[in-house]
Amino acid sequence: MKPFTYERAKSPQEAAAKAAAKPGAKFIAGGTNLLDLMKLQIETPTHLIDVNDLGLDKIEEADGGLRIGALVLNTDLAADQRVRKDYGVLSRALLAGASGQLRNKATTAGNLLQRTRCPYFYDTNLPCNKRKPGSGCGALGGYSRQLAVIGTSDACIATHPSDMAVAMRVLDAQVETIDPKGAKRSIPIADFHRLPGDTPQVETALAPGEFITAVTLPAPVGGRHIYRKVRDRASYAFALISVAAVVQEDGSGAIAVGGVAHKPWRVAAADAALVNGAKAASGQLLAGAKTRPDNAFKVPLVERTIAAALAEAKA
Amino acid sequence: MNHSSLPHASRRDVLKTSAAGAAIASSGGAIGAATAAPLAEAAPPRAKVSFKVNGKGQNLELDTRTTLLDALREHLHLTGSKKGCDHGQCGACTVIVNGRRINSCLSLAVMHEGDEVTTIEGLGSPDNLHPMQAAFVKHDGYQCGYCTPGQICSAVSVLEEIHAGVPSHVTQDIAAGPPITVEEMRERMSGNICRCGAYSNIAEAMAEVAGIKA
Ligand SMILES: Cc1cc2nc3c(=O)[nH]c(=O)nc-3n(C[C@H](O)[C@H](O)[C@H](O)COP(=O)(O)OP(=O)(O)OC[C@H]3O[C@@H](n4cnc5c(N)ncnc54)[C@H](O)[C@@H]3O)c2cc1C
Ligand code: SF4
Ligand code: FES
Ligand code: FES
């Protein structure tokens, strides 16, 4: 780890202003992703702004839905009675991620902002446009089993690793932020994570210093809430692919898929095709997919996992 | 520069310093000074922190990079908590902070101001074992023992989490509370890896403490 100075922020705006004013500054929440990457010198902040003392650890009812503070722990969000009852897909996704110890530290904002698990991003001896812009992409000609099949670019084929974000996407969450000048905005989750394009190092719509204060969920939509995660081990492993589904009694609904793209993947035409079954929906969802020999299995796997989710919804 | 020019530090001191985990280039102390190497680098930033460990108040001033695990092991000499991977992947460093289990390797010590930390040393002692420690002994819940302090801290917390109604990945009806079953315990223990594969004996030890059949 490179040396860094450390301070505790006293308000969200102060945190944002300090982060914008100090080059090399970063927020730290649970630290479970940032410290991991700092130990590997993939992240090298020179100043850490601890945002744990800002009172942003509450879940409140707002506009018929919920406002989840940015610092609410993954364990507490998954265990919240309102979330379990009305947004079950979110509880399920959280509980499918990481381990009990990690969820006791991981926060809502930190989870959204966790970085890719592309093995070449982690190997500092190999090129990676995300870690070192312009250095090339080790994964393109390399081993791509875990990597993306849609929305990729010639610069990067990484996936976003979060389970929680996939559920947030199917629930149409919004990300509330404050900028260094104190201006607030609300970013639809669909626009929050970016596709890699030519700048895979720019992963979200956040401006420098912009600080997440909360994530909001709209009023409950009912239906069956399902999260299916396919991975190499039954527990404590990142998704190869995952499906978050909210299915109504008439078979209509919404699906978002993880493990296939640089962001949680959802397509309006696929939601519309859901009533016609898994094949129709996954055809729409992954139209234009660009697979490689190592990860081509993800396309049929998505279809089968949607089929399993639809069967579970009917059961 | 050869060793005979070292003015004060003996070879043993030098070894001790590096064994204590101080990175040579960044220690700014014994080694850099003693060899009079032209290390213009400023001493790494330090910060003060106070927390309780196993009921006892501790005031420390640490390099900001020090993890809670390194603070416990290297500064407070509580070497029960182990460093397996140092990346949140194995659970050997699991300790209980304010009643919740966490991976102490992925947490900065300076971020624990005012916290109450419980390590394996605080759960029980050789003559007064915690029931979970006693059950691990009875059921052979270990072989080499390296993962065991983390397993026991985790196991104690897992039973509390189930009693508190926190659902898990295997809970059928998440709107209701989780049942106390071996399946629930096994899922919740997945963040603790055992290289010796003592898993089934660990599950038996936990089942006994929980009062169910393994
Ligand atoms: C072994 C292991 C297994 C894992 N398995 C899974 C898994 O299966 N599924 C899964 O989804 N995740 C998994 N994770 C990842 C885990 O979920 C994340 O590490 C965690 O959610 C990050 O949250 P944090 O609060 O610790 O973030 P931090 O590490 O504190 O921060 C992450 C980033 O977010 C920024 N940040 C934090 N808060 C804010 C804010 N309020 N505003 C703006 N920026 C902010 C930080 O500056 C940093 O860049 C795993 C992690 C490990 C170590
Ligand atoms: S896929 Fe993206 S993250 Fe992985 S090596 Fe290529 S540029 Fe880096
Ligand atoms: S040493 Fe902390 S999880 Fe492995
Ligand atoms: S007892 Fe040896 S690693 Fe678990």
XYZ file of C-alpha atoms and ligand atoms in Angstrom:
598
model
C 0.000 0.000 0.000
C 1.175 3.520 -0.758
C 1.143 5.969 2.173
C -1.929 8.152 2.549
C -3.315 10.739 4.916
C -6.679 10.084 6.544
C -9.579 12.178 7.761
C -13.200 11.726 8.821
C -15.685 13.822 6.872
C -18.305 15.776 8.821
C -20.944 16.317 6.140
C -21.680 14.923 2.675
C -20.960 18.237 0.997
C -17.726 18.685 2.900
C -16.718 15.189 1.815
C -17.459 16.030 -1.828
C -15.657 19.382 -1.656
C -12.573 17.816 -0.076
C -12.494 14.998 -2.606
C -12.654 17.482 -5.475
C -10.043 19.818 -3.964
C -7.399 17.195 -3.194
C -5.933 15.334 -6.158
C -5.516 11.680 -5.215
C -8.301 11.770 -2.606
C -10.863 8.970 -2.354
C -13.849 8.210 -0.156
C -13.676 5.093 1.964
C -16.826 3.362 3.211
C -16.554 -0.322 4.195
C -13.146 -0.485 2.562
C -13.687 -4.064 1.390
C -13.006 -3.272 -2.255
C -10.829 -0.191 -1.975
C -8.347 -1.637 0.550
C -8.102 -4.871 -1.413
C -7.098 -2.851 -4.501
C -4.796 -0.547 -2.517
C -2.854 -3.539 -1.229
C -2.251 -4.535 -4.840
C -1.423 -0.911 -5.758
C -4.163 -0.940 -8.363
C -5.710 1.950 -6.436
C -3.176 4.412 -5.031
C -5.035 7.215 -3.257
C -2.885 9.668 -1.312
C -5.732 10.808 0.929
C -8.693 8.864 2.322
C -11.929 10.519 3.363
C -13.819 8.280 5.785
C -17.552 8.779 5.174
C -18.877 6.502 7.915
C -19.873 9.219 10.405
C -22.395 11.091 8.264
C -25.605 9.497 9.536
C -26.296 7.998 6.106
C -26.971 4.547 7.507
C -30.770 4.652 7.639
C -33.531 3.208 5.462
C -36.540 5.551 5.310
C -39.907 5.438 3.604
C -40.093 8.088 0.885
C -42.564 8.777 -1.960
C -44.233 5.416 -1.503
C -40.878 3.662 -1.830
C -37.655 3.535 0.182
C -34.637 5.786 0.525
C -31.599 3.693 1.391
C -28.716 5.661 2.898
C -25.423 5.251 1.029
C -23.779 3.792 4.133
C -26.464 1.190 4.940
C -24.634 -2.110 5.303
C -25.415 -4.921 2.874
C -26.436 -7.154 5.821
C -28.866 -4.550 7.162
C -30.379 -3.842 3.756
C -30.914 -7.559 3.078
C -32.452 -8.035 6.545
C -34.772 -5.003 6.492
C -38.374 -6.229 6.862
C -39.694 -3.818 4.204
C -37.075 -4.929 1.714
C -37.717 -8.600 2.445
C -41.460 -8.135 1.976
C -41.690 -5.722 -0.977
C -38.309 -5.903 -2.734
C -37.366 -9.548 -2.195
C -35.171 -9.627 -5.290
C -32.884 -7.103 -3.603
C -32.555 -9.128 -0.388
C -31.899 -12.255 -2.426
C -29.236 -10.580 -4.573
C -27.429 -9.170 -1.551
C -27.485 -12.514 0.250
C -26.054 -14.236 -2.828
C -23.032 -11.919 -2.736
C -19.722 -12.170 -0.869
C -19.723 -13.613 2.695
C -21.378 -12.779 6.012
C -18.231 -10.983 7.186
C -17.987 -8.895 4.021
C -21.679 -7.986 3.994
C -21.254 -6.716 7.550
C -18.874 -4.053 6.197
C -19.918 -3.554 2.568
C -22.124 -0.507 2.017
C -24.809 0.338 -0.533
C -22.713 2.947 -2.373
C -19.497 0.948 -2.106
C -21.217 -2.085 -3.566
C -22.448 -0.088 -6.593
C -18.927 1.268 -7.111
C -16.960 -1.949 -6.646
C -14.591 -2.515 -9.536
C -14.431 -5.366 -12.008
C -13.050 -8.810 -11.182
C -11.426 -9.178 -14.605
C -8.266 -11.210 -13.807
C -6.156 -8.987 -16.066
C -7.257 -5.880 -14.188
C -5.818 -7.566 -11.076
C -2.524 -8.636 -12.651
C -0.357 -5.540 -12.655
C 2.183 -7.227 -14.963
C -0.300 -7.360 -17.811
C -1.852 -4.612 -19.920
C -5.286 -3.296 -18.945
C -6.972 -0.195 -20.327
C -9.055 0.166 -17.217
C -6.140 0.060 -14.799
C -3.683 1.881 -17.086
C -5.503 3.721 -19.888
C -3.904 3.136 -23.287
C -1.889 0.082 -22.213
C -4.104 -2.392 -24.089
C -6.450 -5.121 -22.942
C -4.971 -8.391 -21.705
C -8.355 -10.105 -21.782
C -9.094 -9.566 -25.479
C -6.678 -12.232 -26.651
C -6.597 -14.017 -23.312
C -8.789 -16.182 -21.149
C -12.261 -14.696 -21.206
C -14.492 -17.205 -19.434
C -15.692 -14.684 -16.841
C -15.903 -11.738 -19.195
C -18.623 -9.832 -20.998
C -20.601 -10.922 -24.047
C -22.536 -7.743 -24.780
C -21.937 -3.994 -24.756
C -18.191 -4.620 -25.031
C -15.655 -2.530 -26.944
C -12.262 -3.101 -28.502
C -10.808 -1.479 -25.402
C -12.453 -3.585 -22.665
C -14.659 -6.659 -22.167
C -14.936 -6.531 -18.380
C -18.138 -7.218 -16.426
C -19.549 -5.427 -13.417
C -19.363 -7.882 -10.521
C -22.123 -6.630 -8.212
C -25.152 -8.785 -7.441
C -26.967 -5.960 -5.649
C -26.741 -3.661 -8.677
C -28.560 -6.198 -10.866
C -31.509 -6.177 -8.457
C -31.380 -2.369 -8.241
C -31.594 -2.288 -12.042
C -34.688 -4.478 -12.235
C -36.284 -2.346 -9.501
C -35.601 0.960 -11.335
C -33.606 2.444 -8.468
C -32.200 5.985 -8.552
C -28.838 7.093 -7.191
C -28.929 10.370 -5.230
C -25.765 12.438 -5.110
C -24.336 15.727 -3.914
C -21.540 17.528 -5.741
C -18.686 19.623 -4.311
C -20.785 22.805 -4.603
C -23.732 21.243 -2.805
C -25.902 20.609 -5.887
C -27.985 17.453 -5.662
C -29.173 15.187 -8.443
C -30.814 11.822 -8.892
C -29.373 9.459 -11.516
C -31.517 6.578 -12.851
C -29.642 3.326 -12.269
C -29.882 2.655 -16.035
C -27.594 5.649 -16.636
C -25.374 5.209 -13.591
C -22.932 2.578 -14.863
C -21.333 3.209 -18.273
C -20.360 0.929 -21.107
C -16.580 0.764 -21.631
C -16.294 2.404 -25.074
C -12.869 4.022 -25.508
C -12.641 4.995 -21.846
C -13.141 1.860 -19.734
C -11.512 3.636 -16.788
C -14.595 5.877 -16.545
C -17.104 3.491 -15.016
C -20.004 5.631 -13.847
C -21.817 8.907 -14.481
C -20.330 10.437 -11.310
C -18.348 13.664 -11.732
C -15.068 14.151 -9.828
C -15.841 14.542 -6.118
C -19.535 13.726 -6.571
C -20.697 11.813 -3.518
C -23.541 9.276 -3.268
C -25.915 10.036 -0.405
C -28.663 7.455 -1.030
C -30.275 4.997 -3.395
C -34.052 5.241 -3.756
C -36.541 2.563 -4.732
C -39.917 3.401 -6.289
C -43.168 2.147 -4.761
C -43.405 -1.665 -4.648
C -44.683 -3.292 -7.858
C -45.673 -6.637 -6.338
C -45.092 -9.859 -8.287
C -42.728 -12.727 -7.543
C -39.179 -11.611 -6.789
C -36.452 -13.984 -7.910
C -32.659 -13.809 -8.028
C -30.779 -16.707 -9.548
C -27.000 -16.683 -9.514
C -24.931 -19.242 -11.399
C -21.384 -19.643 -10.131
C -18.555 -22.127 -9.821
C -19.238 -22.770 -6.113
C -22.548 -22.927 -4.254
C -21.540 -19.978 -2.067
C -18.914 -17.233 -1.785
C -18.117 -16.874 -5.480
C -18.807 -14.156 -8.022
C -21.505 -14.780 -10.613
C -20.782 -16.281 -13.993
C -24.204 -14.918 -14.828
C -27.180 -13.952 -12.700
C -30.819 -13.132 -13.355
C -32.949 -10.720 -11.320
C -36.626 -11.072 -12.147
C -39.897 -9.557 -10.996
C -42.715 -11.604 -12.517
C -46.421 -10.772 -12.257
C -49.201 -13.354 -12.185
C -50.023 -12.855 -15.886
C -46.421 -13.664 -16.826
C -45.425 -10.085 -17.589
C -42.555 -8.509 -15.713
C -38.986 -7.288 -15.808
C -35.566 -8.953 -15.940
C -32.016 -7.717 -15.523
C -28.951 -9.866 -16.010
C -25.538 -9.741 -14.334
C -22.198 -11.155 -15.444
C -22.720 -10.401 -19.133
C -21.812 -6.717 -19.490
C -19.978 -3.722 -18.021
C -23.234 -2.848 -16.244
C -26.358 -4.682 -15.104
C -28.018 -5.554 -18.409
C -31.687 -4.810 -19.054
C -33.487 -4.278 -22.364
C -37.071 -2.986 -22.693
C -37.833 -5.370 -25.573
C -36.771 -8.314 -23.415
C -39.151 -7.256 -20.631
C -41.920 -7.029 -23.236
C -41.035 -10.499 -24.554
C -41.072 -12.102 -21.102
C -44.720 -13.213 -21.507
C -43.567 -15.278 -24.484
C -41.046 -17.202 -22.431
C -37.325 -17.438 -21.763
C -36.183 -17.998 -25.337
C -37.988 -14.899 -26.589
C -36.787 -12.754 -23.694
C -33.169 -13.842 -23.811
C -33.123 -13.442 -27.600
C -34.036 -9.783 -27.148
C -31.756 -9.322 -24.190
C -28.640 -10.648 -25.875
C -29.324 -9.621 -29.485
C -25.972 -8.596 -30.967
C -23.937 -10.483 -28.348
C -20.270 -10.823 -29.230
C -18.983 -14.011 -27.676
C -15.570 -15.639 -27.567
C -14.903 -19.366 -27.410
C -14.329 -19.173 -23.619
C -17.504 -17.304 -22.759
C -19.972 -18.326 -25.477
C -21.606 -20.606 -22.879
C -23.059 -17.526 -21.208
C -25.667 -17.006 -23.941
C -27.480 -20.353 -23.519
C -26.877 -20.142 -19.760
C -28.779 -16.848 -19.592
C -31.708 -18.378 -21.481
C -31.830 -21.411 -19.193
C -31.529 -19.318 -16.073
C -34.401 -17.087 -17.202
C -36.397 -20.276 -17.855
C -35.610 -21.465 -14.325
C -36.648 -18.087 -12.904
C -39.943 -18.164 -14.816
C -40.619 -21.716 -13.621
C -39.880 -20.621 -10.045
C -42.281 -17.696 -10.465
C -45.085 -20.066 -11.463
C -44.375 -22.621 -8.757
C 27.242 0.324 2.298
C 28.093 -2.747 4.364
C 26.835 -3.926 7.692
C 29.968 -2.958 9.638
C 29.053 0.669 9.068
C 25.781 0.262 10.933
C 26.292 2.455 13.967
C 23.735 1.140 16.438
C 21.393 -1.417 15.009
C 22.578 -4.985 15.362
C 21.738 -7.483 12.676
C 19.229 -8.977 15.081
C 17.476 -5.600 15.515
C 17.280 -5.231 11.778
C 15.762 -8.675 11.440
C 13.321 -7.977 14.235
C 12.208 -4.798 12.569
C 11.538 -6.426 9.252
C 9.906 -9.411 10.910
C 7.494 -7.034 12.593
C 6.103 -6.371 9.160
C 7.525 -2.901 8.621
C 8.206 -2.363 4.945
C 11.869 -1.480 4.630
C 11.488 1.429 2.265
C 8.674 2.993 4.201
C 9.619 2.320 7.811
C 11.412 5.673 7.983
C 12.839 4.332 11.223
C 15.552 1.907 12.156
C 16.672 0.663 8.794
C 16.576 3.796 6.713
C 18.265 5.830 9.427
C 20.826 3.260 10.431
C 22.135 2.694 6.940
C 22.151 6.444 6.358
C 20.653 5.757 2.952
C 19.555 8.943 1.222
C 15.864 8.284 1.781
C 14.355 11.675 1.177
C 10.885 10.144 1.443
C 8.890 11.685 4.271
C 7.828 9.389 7.073
C 4.472 7.828 6.204
C 1.477 9.571 7.783
C 0.334 8.340 11.184
C -2.915 8.777 13.061
C -4.204 8.138 16.556
C -7.023 5.771 17.371
C -8.610 4.452 20.568
C -10.709 1.321 20.777
C -11.405 -1.518 23.151
C -10.067 -4.978 22.537
C -11.512 -7.798 24.632
C -12.797 -5.229 27.127
C -9.505 -3.373 27.532
C -9.033 0.191 26.253
C -6.167 0.675 23.781
C -4.698 3.947 22.529
C -2.555 3.563 19.466
C -0.721 5.789 17.054
C -0.296 3.972 13.789
C 0.843 4.274 10.205
C -2.524 4.945 8.549
C -2.021 1.864 6.372
C -2.198 -0.515 9.340
C -5.126 -2.894 9.069
C -7.108 -3.876 12.145
C -5.555 -7.343 11.776
C -2.006 -5.969 11.839
C -2.853 -3.681 14.762
C -4.090 -6.692 16.732
C -1.223 -8.985 15.833
C 1.778 -6.694 15.485
C 0.989 -3.897 17.897
C -1.171 -5.547 20.569
C 0.451 -8.988 20.185
C -2.880 -10.747 20.022
C -1.727 -13.336 17.522
C -4.820 -15.549 17.703
C -6.381 -13.849 14.678
C -4.579 -15.142 11.606
C -3.542 -13.707 8.276
C -4.413 -16.212 5.582
C -4.914 -14.239 2.394
C -4.970 -10.576 3.529
C -7.667 -9.982 0.851
C -10.995 -10.929 2.392
C -11.036 -14.336 0.763
C -10.388 -16.825 3.566
C -11.876 -15.619 6.878
C -8.827 -16.515 9.014
C -8.753 -12.919 10.293
C -12.414 -12.848 11.388
C -13.008 -10.855 14.576
C -16.174 -9.454 16.123
C -16.539 -5.653 16.084
C -19.482 -4.092 17.932
C -21.185 -7.479 17.876
C -20.643 -8.242 14.176
C -18.069 -10.459 12.526
C -15.825 -8.793 9.959
C -12.615 -9.561 8.089
C -10.035 -7.575 10.042
C -7.611 -7.683 7.096
C -9.890 -5.486 4.973
C -10.423 -2.767 7.559
C -8.123 0.069 8.574
C -7.326 0.238 12.289
C -7.741 4.031 12.329
C -11.346 3.580 11.203
C -12.250 1.824 14.476
C -12.363 4.820 16.827
C -14.534 3.938 19.840
C -15.238 0.391 18.646
C -15.351 -2.765 20.752
C -13.343 -5.567 19.228
C -13.537 -9.183 20.374
C -10.882 -11.629 19.223
C -10.527 -15.351 19.914
C -8.504 -14.407 23.021
C -11.514 -12.500 24.355
C -14.115 -15.197 23.742
C -12.634 -17.528 26.319
C -9.395 -18.695 27.906
C -7.794 -22.155 28.192
C -9.318 -22.669 31.664
C -12.595 -21.014 30.807
C -13.505 -21.912 27.257
C -16.377 -20.312 25.405
C -18.988 -23.022 24.633
C -18.078 -22.787 20.938
C -14.384 -23.276 21.719
C -15.243 -26.287 23.879
C -17.433 -27.741 21.138
C -14.652 -27.347 18.557
C -12.322 -29.285 20.880
C -14.914 -31.992 21.510
C -15.785 -32.459 17.830
C -12.265 -32.062 16.391
C -13.324 -28.948 14.506
C -9.788 -28.405 13.208
C -6.625 -30.112 12.162
C -3.733 -27.655 11.788
C -5.709 -24.963 13.620
C -4.739 -22.043 11.419
C -8.271 -21.161 10.345
C -9.768 -22.017 13.751
C -9.780 -18.621 15.538
C -11.587 -17.137 12.542
C -13.934 -20.130 12.307
C -14.875 -19.837 15.996
C -15.444 -16.058 15.884
C -17.549 -16.562 12.775
C -19.467 -19.512 14.269
C -20.388 -17.534 17.389
C -21.666 -14.670 15.217
C -23.523 -16.983 12.845
C -25.683 -18.356 15.656
C -26.404 -14.782 16.802
C -27.326 -13.769 13.244
C -29.770 -16.670 12.933
C -31.308 -15.844 16.344
C -31.610 -12.184 15.267
C -33.570 -13.309 12.182
C -31.038 -12.219 9.530
C -31.933 -14.238 6.398
C -29.384 -16.047 4.225
C -29.011 -17.264 0.658
C -30.582 -20.626 1.594
C -33.518 -19.248 3.607
C -36.639 -20.452 1.761
C -39.039 -17.792 2.969
C -37.060 -14.608 3.457
C -40.072 -12.629 4.641
C -40.233 -15.008 7.622
C -37.228 -15.693 9.854
C -34.521 -18.257 9.077
C -34.768 -21.681 10.743
C -31.843 -22.991 12.808
C -30.589 -25.739 10.541
C -27.221 -27.147 9.553
C -27.888 -25.990 5.995
C -28.258 -22.388 7.245
C -25.044 -22.684 9.259
C -23.057 -24.137 6.390
C -24.105 -21.370 3.996
C -23.289 -18.679 6.542
C -19.854 -20.186 7.228
C -18.819 -20.058 3.549
C -16.584 -17.046 4.196
C -14.304 -19.219 6.341
C -12.102 -21.524 4.330
C -10.422 -24.527 5.961
C -7.428 -25.891 4.102
C -7.605 -29.058 6.211
C -11.246 -29.617 5.368
C -12.589 -29.816 8.918
C -15.963 -28.550 7.720
C -18.193 -31.410 8.820
C -16.723 -31.434 12.327
C -17.152 -27.653 12.503
C -20.796 -28.106 11.508
C -21.195 -30.694 14.300
C -19.637 -28.374 16.858
C -21.962 -25.562 15.815
C -24.996 -27.838 15.841
C -24.208 -28.915 19.395
C -23.947 -25.314 20.596
C -27.164 -24.449 18.747
C -28.875 -27.435 20.355
C -29.829 -29.208 17.120
C -28.859 -32.494 15.485
C -26.057 -32.279 12.931
C -13.615 -12.175 -1.371
C -14.702 -11.262 -1.862
C -15.832 -11.798 -2.455
C -16.854 -10.949 -2.912
N -17.940 -11.500 -3.518
C -18.922 -10.681 -4.001
C -20.058 -11.210 -4.679
O -20.205 -12.429 -4.822
N -20.987 -10.333 -5.140
C -20.859 -8.996 -4.972
O -21.747 -8.248 -5.411
N -19.796 -8.461 -4.362
C -18.832 -9.284 -3.866
N -17.736 -8.727 -3.258
C -17.547 -7.280 -3.290
C -18.185 -6.538 -2.158
O -19.590 -6.571 -2.328
C -17.665 -5.099 -2.233
O -16.309 -5.127 -1.847
C -18.404 -4.137 -1.340
O -19.767 -4.092 -1.674
C -17.815 -2.740 -1.439
O -18.442 -1.899 -0.495
P -17.558 -1.030 0.544
O -18.498 -0.206 1.328
O -16.638 -1.899 1.309
O -16.755 -0.130 -0.493
P -15.336 0.597 -0.386
O -14.272 -0.408 -0.623
O -15.264 1.410 0.844
O -15.460 1.586 -1.623
C -15.562 1.142 -2.964
C -15.506 2.374 -3.865
O -16.656 3.187 -3.684
C -16.296 4.515 -3.381
N -17.341 5.021 -2.473
C -17.760 4.435 -1.325
N -18.805 5.110 -0.811
C -19.066 6.153 -1.648
C -20.042 7.190 -1.674
N -20.985 7.289 -0.714
N -20.030 8.073 -2.698
C -19.097 7.967 -3.682
N -18.148 7.013 -3.701
C -18.128 6.098 -2.705
C -14.906 4.429 -2.798
O -14.190 5.618 -2.998
C -14.322 3.273 -3.590
O -13.829 3.719 -4.814
C -16.726 -9.555 -2.759
C -15.598 -9.026 -2.139
C -14.588 -9.853 -1.696
C -13.380 -9.253 -1.042
S -11.299 -6.469 -20.098
Fe -11.169 -4.358 -19.292
S -10.535 -4.730 -17.174
Fe -10.040 -6.610 -18.286
S -7.918 -6.355 -19.061
Fe -9.299 -5.616 -20.672
S -9.356 -3.414 -20.234
Fe -8.656 -4.365 -18.360
S -6.755 -12.892 6.040
Fe -8.582 -11.725 6.082
S -9.917 -12.914 4.872
Fe -8.028 -13.954 4.598
S -7.773 -26.611 10.515
Fe -6.153 -26.356 9.083
S -6.952 -24.791 7.812
Fe -8.658 -25.284 9.015
